[in-house]
């Protein structure tokens, strides 16, 4: 880190790690959007079921805003907890098969709140190494002894739980890993936690609504329940297409969060219109299971085509399909080359992923057409086989000049 902002920024640029926001000028139906004045196909959103643009969800939000207003006006413990929030909590509890659910403003805040309420000084928090940043921050900030175990390694978890000693033990994991798309081995994590009297918290931001026979997520996929995973975190900004998050669990857990989770207590309740929109989205998740099936059919199609084209695939059967490229420069260059072909796929670089793990994070959505998936794989194959261009080779050294990088960073179109 540089001593001042300017040199810190210069160091980030030199390392290929400078981040730049892309203005999406307009979201269009069918996973399309306008970027740099051009219509492109979006292959990196988390709107897996296509509900963010669904007219029924948008209309529920608009109607609720007209009748209930734009904001909640206060935190939940003052006067912000409205009928819409309460109804959504009851519906989320039913959807996840838990006694209760509690709304948070974001998934980030839900995770901070859970860890702080369930662990502190003298306790132990253990996390999968590839957990989402919000879970890692939650573990670090709660004041407990904190350590990470190797990705997906339940034996490593067990070895850390063994000597954890007195105090509460909390194990935090993603259900679907957000940058890799693979699943946590929840049955093994759950039995390790049971043996060592640890509490398992699963953040299923990317599994809920998509995996499991009824969209119940990774927990349902594995045939587990509330006994195995007593604390379930879900977000509403991904498959549900709106905004916010929730924690589901038993009565006492939720009551404790209301008493102790500072990120619940000291913040304004979501706008009730967001809660009403989410109720509409939840209804669609329940009544239109074809959406999840369609996403998963796209996953199969993508993987078959990509394997045929010799693309480097990861071990994922979820809508998150990383294409590993190695260096940040290679990932950025491939992303820019794809954008030139009309496909929006963001490059993911450290520290979001480990050093050497820069990638394109392709996501598939119900709103994609079969032909869109075919087109993406063709474009990917072209971009990655342009071996004459060293910046695009997965194994290439970082480019010195990086024309692609510079050209791309100049703004899109
Ligand atoms: C996106 C995400 C979050 C954060 O949720 P927000 O509601 O966007 O703050 C938390 N955990 C995981 C695994 C995520 O992917």
Tab-separated table of C-alpha atoms and ligand atoms in Angstrom:
chain	number	residue	atom	x	y	z
A	1	UNK	CA	0.000	0.000	0.000
A	2	UNK	CA	1.359	3.410	-0.954
A	3	UNK	CA	1.845	6.157	1.581
A	4	UNK	CA	-0.807	8.354	-0.015
A	5	UNK	CA	-3.855	7.773	-2.218
A	6	UNK	CA	-2.107	8.749	-5.462
A	7	UNK	CA	0.781	6.300	-5.080
A	8	UNK	CA	-1.553	3.622	-3.785
A	9	UNK	CA	-3.624	4.043	-6.953
A	10	UNK	CA	-0.493	4.004	-9.126
A	11	UNK	CA	0.563	0.712	-7.525
A	12	UNK	CA	-2.852	-0.814	-8.191
A	13	UNK	CA	-2.699	0.288	-11.842
A	14	UNK	CA	0.813	-1.131	-12.258
A	15	UNK	CA	-0.340	-4.482	-10.869
A	16	UNK	CA	-3.353	-4.680	-13.174
A	17	UNK	CA	-5.619	-4.506	-10.147
A	18	UNK	CA	-7.151	-1.098	-10.670
A	19	UNK	CA	-10.936	-1.332	-10.605
A	20	UNK	CA	-13.187	0.702	-12.784
A	21	UNK	CA	-16.944	0.916	-12.659
A	22	UNK	CA	-18.814	0.453	-15.876
A	23	UNK	CA	-21.926	2.562	-16.310
A	24	UNK	CA	-24.850	0.455	-17.395
A	25	UNK	CA	-26.928	2.935	-19.298
A	26	UNK	CA	-30.026	0.816	-19.467
A	27	UNK	CA	-31.126	-2.646	-18.450
A	28	UNK	CA	-33.178	-4.360	-21.134
A	29	UNK	CA	-35.293	-7.510	-21.135
A	30	UNK	CA	-33.596	-10.791	-21.985
A	31	UNK	CA	-30.369	-10.256	-20.017
A	32	UNK	CA	-29.406	-7.403	-22.315
A	33	UNK	CA	-28.137	-4.013	-21.326
A	34	UNK	CA	-26.686	-0.904	-22.899
A	35	UNK	CA	-23.038	-0.204	-22.136
A	36	UNK	CA	-20.988	2.453	-23.884
A	37	UNK	CA	-23.952	3.205	-26.138
A	38	UNK	CA	-24.091	-0.406	-27.341
A	39	UNK	CA	-26.486	-3.198	-26.568
A	40	UNK	CA	-24.665	-6.196	-25.095
A	41	UNK	CA	-25.631	-9.513	-23.541
A	42	UNK	CA	-25.068	-9.603	-19.809
A	43	UNK	CA	-23.347	-12.804	-18.704
A	44	UNK	CA	-22.239	-11.685	-15.255
A	45	UNK	CA	-25.287	-10.635	-13.258
A	46	UNK	CA	-26.590	-12.546	-10.236
A	47	UNK	CA	-30.173	-12.175	-11.421
A	48	UNK	CA	-30.275	-15.918	-12.077
A	49	UNK	CA	-34.043	-16.249	-12.405
A	50	UNK	CA	-34.540	-13.016	-14.335
A	51	UNK	CA	-36.696	-11.454	-11.629
A	52	UNK	CA	-34.965	-8.061	-11.375
A	53	UNK	CA	-36.642	-7.049	-14.643
A	54	UNK	CA	-39.854	-8.999	-14.142
A	55	UNK	CA	-42.812	-6.623	-14.676
A	56	UNK	CA	-44.805	-8.245	-11.856
A	57	UNK	CA	-42.013	-7.640	-9.356
A	58	UNK	CA	-41.439	-4.093	-10.590
A	59	UNK	CA	-45.171	-3.362	-10.452
A	60	UNK	CA	-45.415	-4.712	-6.895
A	61	UNK	CA	-42.645	-2.305	-5.942
A	62	UNK	CA	-44.280	0.613	-7.742
A	63	UNK	CA	-47.727	-0.054	-6.281
A	64	UNK	CA	-46.294	-0.382	-2.775
A	65	UNK	CA	-44.305	2.825	-3.173
A	66	UNK	CA	-47.453	4.649	-4.215
A	67	UNK	CA	-49.437	3.431	-1.226
A	68	UNK	CA	-46.725	3.055	1.446
A	69	UNK	CA	-44.194	5.676	0.386
A	70	UNK	CA	-40.559	5.545	-0.600
A	71	UNK	CA	-38.928	4.774	2.734
A	72	UNK	CA	-39.556	3.001	6.023
A	73	UNK	CA	-38.671	6.066	8.073
A	74	UNK	CA	-36.889	4.311	10.942
A	75	UNK	CA	-35.108	1.192	12.113
A	76	UNK	CA	-37.063	-2.012	12.808
A	77	UNK	CA	-36.987	-1.474	16.572
A	78	UNK	CA	-38.379	2.042	16.312
A	79	UNK	CA	-41.191	2.398	13.773
A	80	UNK	CA	-39.626	0.967	10.620
A	81	UNK	CA	-40.951	-2.579	10.986
A	82	UNK	CA	-44.047	-2.468	8.804
A	83	UNK	CA	-46.655	-5.021	7.813
A	84	UNK	CA	-44.837	-5.665	4.520
A	85	UNK	CA	-41.590	-6.567	6.320
A	86	UNK	CA	-43.359	-8.785	8.783
A	87	UNK	CA	-45.269	-10.647	6.074
A	88	UNK	CA	-42.084	-11.167	4.069
A	89	UNK	CA	-40.298	-12.549	7.134
A	90	UNK	CA	-43.100	-15.062	7.685
A	91	UNK	CA	-43.004	-16.101	4.035
A	92	UNK	CA	-39.209	-16.486	4.072
A	93	UNK	CA	-39.429	-18.627	7.213
A	94	UNK	CA	-41.970	-20.876	5.493
A	95	UNK	CA	-39.922	-20.982	2.284
A	96	UNK	CA	-36.781	-22.076	4.121
A	97	UNK	CA	-38.594	-24.403	6.521
A	98	UNK	CA	-37.474	-22.491	9.622
A	99	UNK	CA	-39.394	-21.151	12.591
A	100	UNK	CA	-38.499	-17.557	11.924
A	101	UNK	CA	-36.671	-15.247	9.549
A	102	UNK	CA	-35.262	-11.774	10.092
A	103	UNK	CA	-34.741	-9.174	7.385
A	104	UNK	CA	-31.453	-7.320	7.087
A	105	UNK	CA	-30.676	-4.456	4.743
A	106	UNK	CA	-27.856	-6.340	2.990
A	107	UNK	CA	-26.180	-9.725	3.065
A	108	UNK	CA	-22.994	-8.071	4.189
A	109	UNK	CA	-24.784	-6.699	7.235
A	110	UNK	CA	-26.567	-9.986	7.902
A	111	UNK	CA	-23.239	-11.797	8.105
A	112	UNK	CA	-21.668	-9.175	10.373
A	113	UNK	CA	-24.729	-9.316	12.609
A	114	UNK	CA	-24.809	-13.101	12.877
A	115	UNK	CA	-21.129	-13.448	13.754
A	116	UNK	CA	-21.239	-10.634	16.312
A	117	UNK	CA	-24.332	-12.082	17.987
A	118	UNK	CA	-23.012	-15.661	18.112
A	119	UNK	CA	-19.297	-15.181	18.823
A	120	UNK	CA	-16.960	-12.790	20.558
A	121	UNK	CA	-13.886	-12.699	22.745
A	122	UNK	CA	-13.009	-16.192	24.011
A	123	UNK	CA	-14.939	-17.912	21.215
A	124	UNK	CA	-13.692	-19.511	17.999
A	125	UNK	CA	-14.713	-18.743	14.433
A	126	UNK	CA	-13.621	-21.083	11.626
A	127	UNK	CA	-14.141	-20.304	7.966
A	128	UNK	CA	-13.631	-21.914	4.602
A	129	UNK	CA	-10.711	-20.127	2.965
A	130	UNK	CA	-12.739	-19.104	-0.098
A	131	UNK	CA	-15.675	-17.643	1.801
A	132	UNK	CA	-17.242	-14.422	0.591
A	133	UNK	CA	-15.529	-11.274	1.892
A	134	UNK	CA	-18.516	-10.410	4.068
A	135	UNK	CA	-18.239	-13.697	5.956
A	136	UNK	CA	-14.505	-13.260	6.404
A	137	UNK	CA	-14.969	-9.706	7.640
A	138	UNK	CA	-17.716	-10.918	9.969
A	139	UNK	CA	-15.344	-13.449	11.519
A	140	UNK	CA	-12.511	-10.951	11.829
A	141	UNK	CA	-14.629	-8.172	13.316
A	142	UNK	CA	-16.499	-10.160	15.946
A	143	UNK	CA	-13.425	-10.423	18.182
A	144	UNK	CA	-13.288	-14.212	18.389
A	145	UNK	CA	-10.224	-16.356	17.635
A	146	UNK	CA	-10.365	-16.584	13.877
A	147	UNK	CA	-8.880	-19.004	11.412
A	148	UNK	CA	-9.476	-20.266	7.917
A	149	UNK	CA	-9.263	-23.861	6.755
A	150	UNK	CA	-8.561	-25.168	3.245
A	151	UNK	CA	-11.367	-24.873	0.772
A	152	UNK	CA	-13.894	-27.676	1.088
A	153	UNK	CA	-11.686	-29.641	3.464
A	154	UNK	CA	-13.863	-31.085	6.215
A	155	UNK	CA	-10.895	-32.954	7.742
A	156	UNK	CA	-9.079	-29.648	8.120
A	157	UNK	CA	-12.204	-28.218	9.735
A	158	UNK	CA	-12.336	-31.157	12.115
A	159	UNK	CA	-8.665	-30.657	13.073
A	160	UNK	CA	-9.370	-27.013	13.930
A	161	UNK	CA	-12.502	-27.845	15.900
A	162	UNK	CA	-10.776	-30.475	18.035
A	163	UNK	CA	-8.566	-28.166	20.105
A	164	UNK	CA	-10.889	-25.167	20.006
A	165	UNK	CA	-11.379	-25.490	23.744
A	166	UNK	CA	-13.986	-23.650	25.723
A	167	UNK	CA	-16.192	-20.925	24.417
A	168	UNK	CA	-18.631	-21.009	21.561
A	169	UNK	CA	-17.560	-22.420	18.201
A	170	UNK	CA	-18.936	-20.970	15.006
A	171	UNK	CA	-18.299	-22.360	11.523
A	172	UNK	CA	-19.104	-20.049	8.618
A	173	UNK	CA	-19.296	-21.109	4.988
A	174	UNK	CA	-20.763	-20.137	1.639
A	175	UNK	CA	-23.272	-22.710	0.353
A	176	UNK	CA	-22.346	-22.048	-3.282
A	177	UNK	CA	-18.942	-20.366	-3.474
A	178	UNK	CA	-19.524	-17.029	-5.098
A	179	UNK	CA	-16.467	-16.927	-7.372
A	180	UNK	CA	-16.056	-20.656	-8.072
A	181	UNK	CA	-19.608	-21.949	-8.238
A	182	UNK	CA	-18.805	-25.151	-6.363
A	183	UNK	CA	-20.672	-26.300	-3.272
A	184	UNK	CA	-19.476	-26.564	0.298
A	185	UNK	CA	-19.533	-30.214	1.447
A	186	UNK	CA	-22.348	-29.389	3.841
A	187	UNK	CA	-23.133	-32.926	5.034
A	188	UNK	CA	-19.518	-33.300	6.205
A	189	UNK	CA	-19.330	-29.806	7.677
A	190	UNK	CA	-22.617	-30.456	9.488
A	191	UNK	CA	-21.466	-33.717	11.040
A	192	UNK	CA	-18.128	-32.200	12.089
A	193	UNK	CA	-20.059	-29.385	13.768
A	194	UNK	CA	-22.397	-31.826	15.473
A	195	UNK	CA	-19.473	-33.865	16.854
A	196	UNK	CA	-17.774	-30.774	18.237
A	197	UNK	CA	-20.859	-28.860	19.334
A	198	UNK	CA	-20.171	-26.056	16.904
A	199	UNK	CA	-22.828	-23.934	15.205
A	200	UNK	CA	-22.872	-24.102	11.415
A	201	UNK	CA	-23.792	-20.923	9.542
A	202	UNK	CA	-24.401	-21.250	5.803
A	203	UNK	CA	-24.573	-18.177	3.589
A	204	UNK	CA	-26.510	-19.463	0.593
A	205	UNK	CA	-26.610	-16.230	-1.403
A	206	UNK	CA	-26.140	-18.103	-4.698
A	207	UNK	CA	-28.003	-21.326	-3.960
A	208	UNK	CA	-31.400	-20.140	-2.742
A	209	UNK	CA	-34.015	-20.008	-5.482
A	210	UNK	CA	-31.798	-21.983	-7.848
A	211	UNK	CA	-30.765	-25.283	-6.246
A	212	UNK	CA	-32.943	-27.905	-4.580
A	213	UNK	CA	-36.299	-29.297	-5.704
A	214	UNK	CA	-38.224	-26.260	-4.408
A	215	UNK	CA	-35.481	-23.638	-4.672
A	216	UNK	CA	-34.500	-24.219	-1.053
A	217	UNK	CA	-30.838	-23.953	-2.038
A	218	UNK	CA	-27.741	-25.893	-1.107
A	219	UNK	CA	-29.233	-27.188	2.146
A	220	UNK	CA	-32.179	-28.692	0.279
A	221	UNK	CA	-29.887	-29.969	-2.481
A	222	UNK	CA	-28.047	-32.073	0.092
A	223	UNK	CA	-31.239	-33.208	1.818
A	224	UNK	CA	-30.285	-31.424	5.034
A	225	UNK	CA	-32.468	-29.404	7.358
A	226	UNK	CA	-32.550	-26.965	10.210
A	227	UNK	CA	-30.904	-29.432	12.606
A	228	UNK	CA	-27.834	-29.683	10.360
A	229	UNK	CA	-27.722	-26.007	9.394
A	230	UNK	CA	-29.234	-24.049	12.261
A	231	UNK	CA	-28.306	-20.640	10.829
A	232	UNK	CA	-29.138	-19.908	7.196
A	233	UNK	CA	-28.295	-16.577	5.568
A	234	UNK	CA	-29.924	-15.642	2.286
A	235	UNK	CA	-29.698	-12.571	0.109
A	236	UNK	CA	-32.532	-11.024	-1.869
A	237	UNK	CA	-30.445	-9.209	-4.474
A	238	UNK	CA	-29.504	-12.333	-6.411
A	239	UNK	CA	-32.037	-14.995	-7.471
A	240	UNK	CA	-34.886	-13.022	-5.885
A	241	UNK	CA	-34.032	-10.033	-8.037
A	242	UNK	CA	-34.621	-7.291	-5.445
A	243	UNK	CA	-32.472	-6.111	-2.542
A	244	UNK	CA	-31.794	-7.005	1.066
A	245	UNK	CA	-31.094	-10.190	2.977
A	246	UNK	CA	-32.382	-12.394	5.736
A	247	UNK	CA	-31.328	-14.847	8.402
A	248	UNK	CA	-33.536	-17.885	9.011
A	249	UNK	CA	-33.437	-20.115	12.067
A	250	UNK	CA	-35.249	-21.002	15.234
A	251	UNK	CA	-37.189	-18.636	17.464
A	252	UNK	CA	-34.365	-18.083	19.938
A	253	UNK	CA	-31.737	-17.435	17.291
A	254	UNK	CA	-33.871	-14.766	15.647
A	255	UNK	CA	-34.816	-13.248	18.999
A	256	UNK	CA	-31.128	-13.070	19.950
A	257	UNK	CA	-30.329	-11.325	16.661
A	258	UNK	CA	-33.042	-8.759	17.349
A	259	UNK	CA	-31.422	-8.092	20.737
A	260	UNK	CA	-27.760	-8.221	19.734
A	261	UNK	CA	-27.077	-7.809	16.029
A	262	UNK	CA	-25.892	-4.237	15.762
A	263	UNK	CA	-26.188	-4.269	11.953
A	264	UNK	CA	-29.875	-5.073	12.457
A	265	UNK	CA	-30.576	-2.653	15.280
A	266	UNK	CA	-28.747	0.471	14.207
A	267	UNK	CA	-29.895	0.873	10.650
A	268	UNK	CA	-32.977	1.929	8.761
A	269	UNK	CA	-35.403	-0.804	7.753
A	270	UNK	CA	-35.618	-1.556	4.034
A	271	UNK	CA	-38.223	0.450	2.143
A	272	UNK	CA	-41.503	-1.469	2.501
A	273	UNK	CA	-41.846	-1.369	-1.298
A	274	UNK	CA	-38.694	-3.504	-1.510
A	275	UNK	CA	-40.326	-5.985	0.867
A	276	UNK	CA	-43.495	-6.070	-1.259
A	277	UNK	CA	-41.463	-6.561	-4.440
A	278	UNK	CA	-39.611	-9.422	-2.759
A	279	UNK	CA	-42.908	-11.040	-1.722
A	280	UNK	CA	-43.918	-10.962	-5.385
A	281	UNK	CA	-40.555	-12.442	-6.388
A	282	UNK	CA	-40.830	-15.182	-3.772
A	283	UNK	CA	-44.260	-16.068	-5.129
A	284	UNK	CA	-42.772	-16.415	-8.612
A	285	UNK	CA	-39.907	-18.566	-7.327
A	286	UNK	CA	-42.479	-20.882	-5.772
A	287	UNK	CA	-44.913	-21.041	-8.682
A	288	UNK	CA	-42.526	-20.973	-11.655
A	289	UNK	CA	-39.964	-23.708	-10.994
A	290	UNK	CA	-39.241	-23.740	-14.750
A	291	UNK	CA	-36.993	-20.727	-14.194
A	292	UNK	CA	-34.499	-22.641	-12.058
A	293	UNK	CA	-34.725	-25.614	-14.416
A	294	UNK	CA	-34.013	-23.351	-17.377
A	295	UNK	CA	-30.920	-21.870	-15.721
A	296	UNK	CA	-29.599	-25.325	-14.937
A	297	UNK	CA	-30.279	-26.433	-18.528
A	298	UNK	CA	-28.196	-23.467	-19.681
A	299	UNK	CA	-25.440	-24.590	-17.318
A	300	UNK	CA	-25.410	-28.038	-18.930
A	301	UNK	CA	-25.457	-26.494	-22.412
A	302	UNK	CA	-22.653	-24.102	-21.576
A	303	UNK	CA	-20.476	-26.830	-20.098
A	304	UNK	CA	-21.030	-29.253	-22.980
A	305	UNK	CA	-20.202	-26.599	-25.568
A	306	UNK	CA	-17.270	-25.222	-23.600
A	307	UNK	CA	-15.788	-28.668	-23.061
A	308	UNK	CA	-16.098	-29.301	-26.779
A	309	UNK	CA	-14.338	-26.022	-27.493
A	310	UNK	CA	-11.534	-26.942	-25.102
A	311	UNK	CA	-12.203	-24.088	-22.686
A	312	UNK	CA	-10.820	-24.359	-19.148
A	313	UNK	CA	-13.846	-25.220	-17.013
A	314	UNK	CA	-14.095	-25.402	-13.250
A	315	UNK	CA	-15.822	-28.074	-11.202
A	316	UNK	CA	-19.176	-26.322	-10.920
A	317	UNK	CA	-22.706	-27.295	-11.909
A	318	UNK	CA	-24.267	-24.051	-10.673
A	319	UNK	CA	-24.995	-20.892	-12.713
A	320	UNK	CA	-21.551	-19.587	-11.682
A	321	UNK	CA	-19.076	-20.865	-14.302
A	322	UNK	CA	-15.594	-19.423	-13.842
A	323	UNK	CA	-13.143	-19.473	-16.731
A	324	UNK	CA	-9.740	-19.415	-15.063
A	325	UNK	CA	-7.136	-17.275	-16.822
A	326	UNK	CA	-4.460	-16.699	-14.176
A	327	UNK	CA	-3.176	-13.174	-14.373
A	328	UNK	CA	-5.269	-10.057	-13.842
A	329	UNK	CA	-4.072	-8.776	-17.215
A	330	UNK	CA	-5.256	-11.894	-19.034
A	331	UNK	CA	-8.648	-11.708	-17.355
A	332	UNK	CA	-9.085	-8.019	-18.104
A	333	UNK	CA	-7.993	-8.418	-21.720
A	334	UNK	CA	-10.377	-11.337	-22.285
A	335	UNK	CA	-13.212	-9.365	-20.699
A	336	UNK	CA	-12.547	-6.415	-23.016
A	337	UNK	CA	-12.292	-8.645	-26.069
A	338	UNK	CA	-15.632	-10.236	-25.192
A	339	UNK	CA	-17.219	-6.844	-24.731
A	340	UNK	CA	-16.065	-5.987	-28.242
A	341	UNK	CA	-18.052	-9.023	-29.409
A	342	UNK	CA	-21.146	-7.952	-27.500
A	343	UNK	CA	-20.772	-10.023	-24.339
A	344	UNK	CA	-20.463	-8.464	-20.908
A	345	UNK	CA	-18.426	-10.728	-18.592
A	346	UNK	CA	-16.520	-9.043	-15.788
A	347	UNK	CA	-12.919	-9.948	-14.972
A	348	UNK	CA	-12.497	-11.018	-11.348
A	349	UNK	CA	-9.063	-10.340	-9.879
A	350	UNK	CA	-7.326	-10.387	-6.480
A	351	UNK	CA	-8.146	-9.715	-3.734
A	352	UNK	CA	-11.612	-11.017	-4.658
A	353	UNK	CA	-9.885	-14.268	-5.708
A	354	UNK	CA	-6.433	-15.586	-4.696
A	355	UNK	CA	-3.245	-14.546	-6.520
A	356	UNK	CA	-2.999	-16.408	-9.808
A	357	UNK	CA	-6.740	-17.051	-9.780
A	358	UNK	CA	-7.904	-14.189	-11.976
A	359	UNK	CA	-10.823	-15.260	-14.089
A	360	UNK	CA	-13.891	-14.480	-16.065
A	361	UNK	CA	-16.903	-15.198	-13.930
A	362	UNK	CA	-19.596	-16.272	-16.341
A	363	UNK	CA	-23.098	-16.497	-14.915
A	364	UNK	CA	-26.121	-18.001	-16.620
A	365	UNK	CA	-29.662	-16.735	-16.196
A	366	UNK	CA	-33.174	-17.879	-17.055
A	367	UNK	CA	-33.491	-14.849	-19.326
A	368	UNK	CA	-30.735	-16.070	-21.651
A	369	UNK	CA	-31.773	-17.787	-24.874
A	370	UNK	CA	-30.132	-21.001	-26.011
A	371	UNK	CA	-28.560	-19.069	-28.890
A	372	UNK	CA	-27.057	-16.569	-26.430
A	373	UNK	CA	-25.187	-19.385	-24.689
A	374	UNK	CA	-23.981	-20.772	-28.010
A	375	UNK	CA	-22.789	-17.309	-29.027
A	376	UNK	CA	-20.953	-16.789	-25.761
A	377	UNK	CA	-19.016	-20.031	-26.044
A	378	UNK	CA	-18.067	-19.213	-29.645
A	379	UNK	CA	-16.852	-15.783	-28.589
A	380	UNK	CA	-14.936	-17.225	-25.632
A	381	UNK	CA	-13.270	-19.800	-27.856
A	382	UNK	CA	-12.219	-17.102	-30.317
A	383	UNK	CA	-10.940	-14.771	-27.637
A	384	UNK	CA	-8.986	-17.441	-25.774
A	385	UNK	CA	-7.528	-19.093	-28.870
A	386	UNK	CA	-6.107	-15.867	-30.194
A	387	UNK	CA	-2.808	-17.293	-29.096
A	388	UNK	CA	-0.939	-14.781	-31.215
A	389	UNK	CA	-1.923	-12.286	-28.582
A	390	UNK	CA	0.122	-13.086	-25.483
A	391	UNK	CA	-2.109	-11.010	-23.219
A	392	UNK	CA	-4.908	-13.493	-23.801
A	393	UNK	CA	-3.029	-16.670	-23.063
A	394	UNK	CA	-3.834	-18.095	-19.646
A	395	UNK	CA	-0.196	-18.848	-18.990
A	396	UNK	CA	1.299	-15.654	-20.370
A	397	UNK	CA	3.307	-13.262	-18.293
A	398	UNK	CA	1.646	-9.945	-17.566
A	399	UNK	CA	2.003	-7.651	-20.570
A	400	UNK	CA	4.325	-4.690	-20.276
A	401	UNK	CA	2.316	-2.397	-22.411
A	402	UNK	CA	-0.980	-4.207	-22.591
A	403	UNK	CA	-2.669	-2.531	-25.498
A	404	UNK	CA	-5.794	-4.516	-24.849
A	405	UNK	CA	-5.831	-3.473	-21.260
A	406	UNK	CA	-5.361	0.169	-22.038
A	407	UNK	CA	-7.735	0.121	-24.983
A	408	UNK	CA	-10.329	-1.645	-22.888
A	409	UNK	CA	-9.956	0.610	-19.916
A	410	UNK	CA	-10.581	3.647	-22.035
A	411	UNK	CA	-14.239	3.105	-21.628
A	412	UNK	CA	-16.032	0.273	-23.326
A	413	UNK	CA	-17.496	0.925	-26.715
B	1	LIG	C1	-23.459	-11.111	-2.576
B	1	LIG	C2	-23.082	-11.884	-1.369
B	1	LIG	C3	-23.224	-11.328	-0.093
B	1	LIG	C4	-23.607	-9.899	0.110
B	1	LIG	O1	-24.967	-9.704	-0.053
B	1	LIG	P1	-25.483	-8.222	-0.310
B	1	LIG	O2	-26.935	-8.289	-0.026
B	1	LIG	O3	-25.163	-7.929	-1.732
B	1	LIG	O4	-24.732	-7.342	0.646
B	1	LIG	C5	-22.963	-12.117	0.994
B	1	LIG	N1	-22.532	-13.383	0.846
B	1	LIG	C6	-22.362	-13.945	-0.360
B	1	LIG	C7	-21.883	-15.350	-0.456
B	1	LIG	C8	-22.606	-13.199	-1.503
B	1	LIG	O5	-22.403	-13.727	-2.701
